[in-house]
PDB file of C-alpha atoms in Angstrom:
ATOM      1  CA  MET A  24       5.172 -14.647 -10.384  1.00 50.00           C
ATOM      2  CA  SER A  25       4.246 -11.257  -8.899  1.00 69.00           C
ATOM      3  CA  ASN A  26       3.249 -10.783  -5.311  1.00 84.00           C
ATOM      4  CA  ALA A  27      -0.392 -11.244  -4.400  1.00 83.00           C
ATOM      5  CA  ASN A  28      -1.157  -7.546  -3.825  1.00 78.00           C
ATOM      6  CA  GLU A  29       0.033  -6.768  -7.360  1.00 85.00           C
ATOM      7  CA  LEU A  30      -1.925  -9.643  -8.913  1.00 86.00           C
ATOM      8  CA  PHE A  31      -5.121  -8.838  -7.018  1.00 86.00           C
ATOM      9  CA  PRO A  32      -5.228  -5.039  -6.596  1.00 83.00           C
ATOM     10  CA  LYS A  33      -8.724  -5.010  -5.075  1.00 83.00           C
ATOM     11  CA  LEU A  34      -7.604  -7.286  -2.255  1.00 86.00           C
ATOM     12  CA  ASP A  35      -5.531  -6.255   0.734  1.00 85.00           C
ATOM     13  CA  PHE A  36      -3.251  -9.126   1.737  1.00 86.00           C
ATOM     14  CA  TRP A  37      -1.971  -9.057   5.273  1.00 85.00           C
ATOM     15  CA  GLU A  38       1.785  -9.538   5.383  1.00 85.00           C
ATOM     16  CA  ASP A  39       1.477 -13.105   6.670  1.00 87.00           C
ATOM     17  CA  ALA A  40      -1.118 -13.904   3.987  1.00 88.00           C
ATOM     18  CA  GLU A  41       1.332 -12.599   1.380  1.00 88.00           C
ATOM     19  CA  HIS A  42       3.809 -15.182   2.717  1.00 87.00           C
ATOM     20  CA  ASP A  43       1.095 -17.849   2.565  1.00 90.00           C
ATOM     21  CA  TRP A  44       0.623 -16.982  -1.134  1.00 91.00           C
ATOM     22  CA  ALA A  45       4.370 -17.113  -1.809  1.00 89.00           C
ATOM     23  CA  ASN A  46       4.590 -20.572  -0.235  1.00 88.00           C
ATOM     24  CA  LEU A  47       1.951 -22.116  -2.495  1.00 90.00           C
ATOM     25  CA  ASP A  48       3.204 -24.226  -5.384  1.00 90.00           C
ATOM     26  CA  GLY A  49       2.219 -23.407  -8.983  1.00 92.00           C
ATOM     27  CA  HIS A  50      -0.655 -25.902  -9.042  1.00 93.00           C
ATOM     28  CA  GLN A  51      -2.111 -24.490  -5.817  1.00 91.00           C
ATOM     29  CA  LYS A  52      -1.689 -20.889  -6.999  1.00 92.00           C
ATOM     30  CA  LYS A  53      -3.715 -21.652 -10.129  1.00 94.00           C
ATOM     31  CA  TYR A  54      -6.762 -22.684  -8.093  1.00 94.00           C
ATOM     32  CA  VAL A  55      -6.277 -20.147  -5.302  1.00 93.00           C
ATOM     33  CA  SER A  56      -6.043 -17.413  -7.984  1.00 93.00           C
ATOM     34  CA  LYS A  57      -9.475 -18.365  -9.308  1.00 95.00           C
ATOM     35  CA  ALA A  58     -10.949 -18.176  -5.813  1.00 93.00           C
ATOM     36  CA  LEU A  59      -9.272 -14.811  -5.166  1.00 92.00           C
ATOM     37  CA  GLN A  60     -10.691 -13.464  -8.430  1.00 92.00           C
ATOM     38  CA  ARG A  61     -14.153 -14.510  -7.264  1.00 92.00           C
ATOM     39  CA  ILE A  62     -13.553 -12.706  -3.961  1.00 90.00           C
ATOM     40  CA  GLU A  63     -12.459  -9.570  -5.847  1.00 87.00           C
ATOM     41  CA  VAL A  64     -15.645  -9.521  -7.896  1.00 86.00           C
ATOM     42  CA  ASN A  65     -18.228 -10.658  -5.376  1.00 84.00           C
ATOM     43  CA  GLY A  66     -16.594 -11.132  -1.987  1.00 79.00           C
ATOM     44  CA  ALA A  67     -19.628 -10.447   0.179  1.00 79.00           C
ATOM     45  CA  ASN A  68     -21.663 -13.095  -1.588  1.00 85.00           C
ATOM     46  CA  ILE A  69     -19.311 -16.057  -1.864  1.00 87.00           C
ATOM     47  CA  GLY A  70     -17.888 -18.428   0.651  1.00 88.00           C
ATOM     48  CA  GLU A  71     -19.385 -19.086   4.029  1.00 91.00           C
ATOM     49  CA  PRO A  72     -19.621 -16.748   7.011  1.00 92.00           C
ATOM     50  CA  LEU A  73     -17.525 -17.730   9.999  1.00 90.00           C
ATOM     51  CA  ASN A  74     -18.518 -17.372  13.639  1.00 91.00           C
ATOM     52  CA  LYS A  75     -17.304 -18.366  17.086  1.00 92.00           C
ATOM     53  CA  LYS A  76     -16.402 -22.019  17.500  1.00 87.00           C
ATOM     54  CA  ARG A  77     -14.220 -23.639  20.169  1.00 85.00           C
ATOM     55  CA  ASN A  78     -12.957 -20.272  21.491  1.00 88.00           C
ATOM     56  CA  ILE A  79     -11.954 -19.151  17.990  1.00 88.00           C
ATOM     57  CA  ASP A  80     -14.047 -16.066  17.208  1.00 91.00           C
ATOM     58  CA  LEU A  81     -13.992 -15.303  13.492  1.00 88.00           C
ATOM     59  CA  THR A  82     -17.344 -13.522  13.441  1.00 90.00           C
ATOM     60  CA  GLY A  83     -17.454 -11.058  10.555  1.00 86.00           C
ATOM     61  CA  TYR A  84     -15.041 -13.056   8.415  1.00 88.00           C
ATOM     62  CA  ARG A  85     -15.776 -15.480   5.582  1.00 89.00           C
ATOM     63  CA  LYS A  86     -14.098 -18.598   4.243  1.00 89.00           C
ATOM     64  CA  VAL A  87     -13.705 -20.021   0.776  1.00 90.00           C
ATOM     65  CA  LYS A  88     -12.928 -23.729   0.644  1.00 89.00           C
ATOM     66  CA  LEU A  89     -10.885 -25.367  -2.067  1.00 90.00           C
ATOM     67  CA  LYS A  90     -11.817 -28.885  -1.044  1.00 88.00           C
ATOM     68  CA  SER A  91      -9.728 -30.744  -3.616  1.00 88.00           C
ATOM     69  CA  LEU A  92      -6.584 -29.007  -2.324  1.00 88.00           C
ATOM     70  CA  GLY A  93      -7.581 -28.935   1.338  1.00 87.00           C
ATOM     71  CA  ILE A  94      -6.989 -25.171   1.339  1.00 89.00           C
ATOM     72  CA  ARG A  95      -9.072 -22.476   3.020  1.00 89.00           C
ATOM     73  CA  ILE A  96      -8.972 -18.735   2.417  1.00 90.00           C
ATOM     74  CA  VAL A  97     -10.153 -16.602   5.331  1.00 90.00           C
ATOM     75  CA  TYR A  98     -11.047 -13.020   4.507  1.00 89.00           C
ATOM     76  CA  GLY A  99     -12.998 -10.044   5.764  1.00 86.00           C
ATOM     77  CA  MET A 100     -14.615  -7.095   4.045  1.00 81.00           C
ATOM     78  CA  LEU A 101     -13.175  -3.666   4.810  1.00 70.00           C
ATOM     79  CA  ASN A 102     -15.736  -1.007   5.656  1.00 68.00           C
ATOM     80  CA  GLY A 103     -18.457  -3.251   4.262  1.00 60.00           C
ATOM     81  CA  LYS A 104     -17.291  -2.598   0.720  1.00 53.00           C
ATOM     82  CA  ILE A 105     -16.968  -5.320  -1.873  1.00 43.00           C
ATOM     83  CA  GLU A 106     -14.095  -3.505  -3.584  1.00 40.00           C
ATOM     84  CA  VAL A 107     -11.566  -4.412  -0.930  1.00 49.00           C
ATOM     85  CA  ALA A 108     -11.282  -7.573   1.099  1.00 58.00           C
ATOM     86  CA  GLU A 109      -8.525  -8.283   3.561  1.00 69.00           C
ATOM     87  CA  ILE A 110      -6.972 -11.676   3.035  1.00 79.00           C
ATOM     88  CA  VAL A 111      -6.057 -12.950   6.469  1.00 78.00           C
ATOM     89  CA  VAL A 112      -4.757 -16.444   5.765  1.00 78.00           C
ATOM     90  CA  ILE A 113      -4.412 -19.010   2.993  1.00 83.00           C
ATOM     91  CA  GLY A 114      -3.656 -22.461   4.294  1.00 79.00           C
ATOM     92  CA  ASN A 115      -4.504 -26.097   4.838  1.00 74.00           C
ATOM     93  CA  ARG A 116      -7.532 -26.946   6.897  1.00 68.00           C
ATOM     94  CA  ALA A 117      -5.720 -29.605   8.933  1.00 72.00           C
ATOM     95  CA  ASP A 118      -7.495 -29.843  12.301  1.00 65.00           C
ATOM     96  CA  GLU A 119      -8.787 -26.270  12.083  1.00 81.00           C
ATOM     97  CA  GLU A 120      -5.198 -25.013  11.933  1.00 82.00           C
ATOM     98  CA  VAL A 121      -6.049 -22.343   9.358  1.00 86.00           C
ATOM     99  CA  TYR A 122      -8.818 -20.971  11.568  1.00 86.00           C
ATOM    100  CA  LYS A 123      -6.573 -20.895  14.632  1.00 86.00           C
ATOM    101  CA  GLU A 124      -3.933 -19.064  12.594  1.00 86.00           C
ATOM    102  CA  ALA A 125      -6.520 -16.593  11.266  1.00 87.00           C
ATOM    103  CA  PHE A 126      -7.677 -15.910  14.828  1.00 87.00           C
ATOM    104  CA  ARG A 127      -4.076 -15.411  16.006  1.00 87.00           C
ATOM    105  CA  ARG A 128      -3.375 -12.952  13.169  1.00 87.00           C
ATOM    106  CA  ILE A 129      -6.571 -11.005  13.827  1.00 88.00           C
ATOM    107  CA  GLN A 130      -5.720 -10.755  17.526  1.00 87.00           C
ATOM    108  CA  LEU A 131      -2.215  -9.480  16.721  1.00 86.00           C
ATOM    109  CA  LYS A 132      -3.532  -6.905  14.261  1.00 83.00           C
ATOM    110  CA  ASN A 133      -6.184  -5.654  16.688  1.00 81.00           C
ATOM    111  CA  ASN A 134      -3.726  -5.204  19.575  1.00 77.00           C
TER     112      ASN A 134
END
């Protein structure tokens, strides 16, 4: 299967998020693909906004939950445009791990 940036040209996958995509199995990719397509089309209006919680500040980012898989997608809108969203992380929710990882990646990118 192609890499995520090729499959979803309106989305900008961070390098680590590209690795997250590559590590999903075929079953997971099927469902994550559907969620990513929804983000491509209507990213500003789907998912839930994130904020600061337990010293993890994800204000300005959104999450899409795939509850049956236990997977979360954390993304932000670039320049307030729906056309391009930056995919920060795709991963399991386990004890807020995905949110901690998203925060770590955002901090690294901003420094």
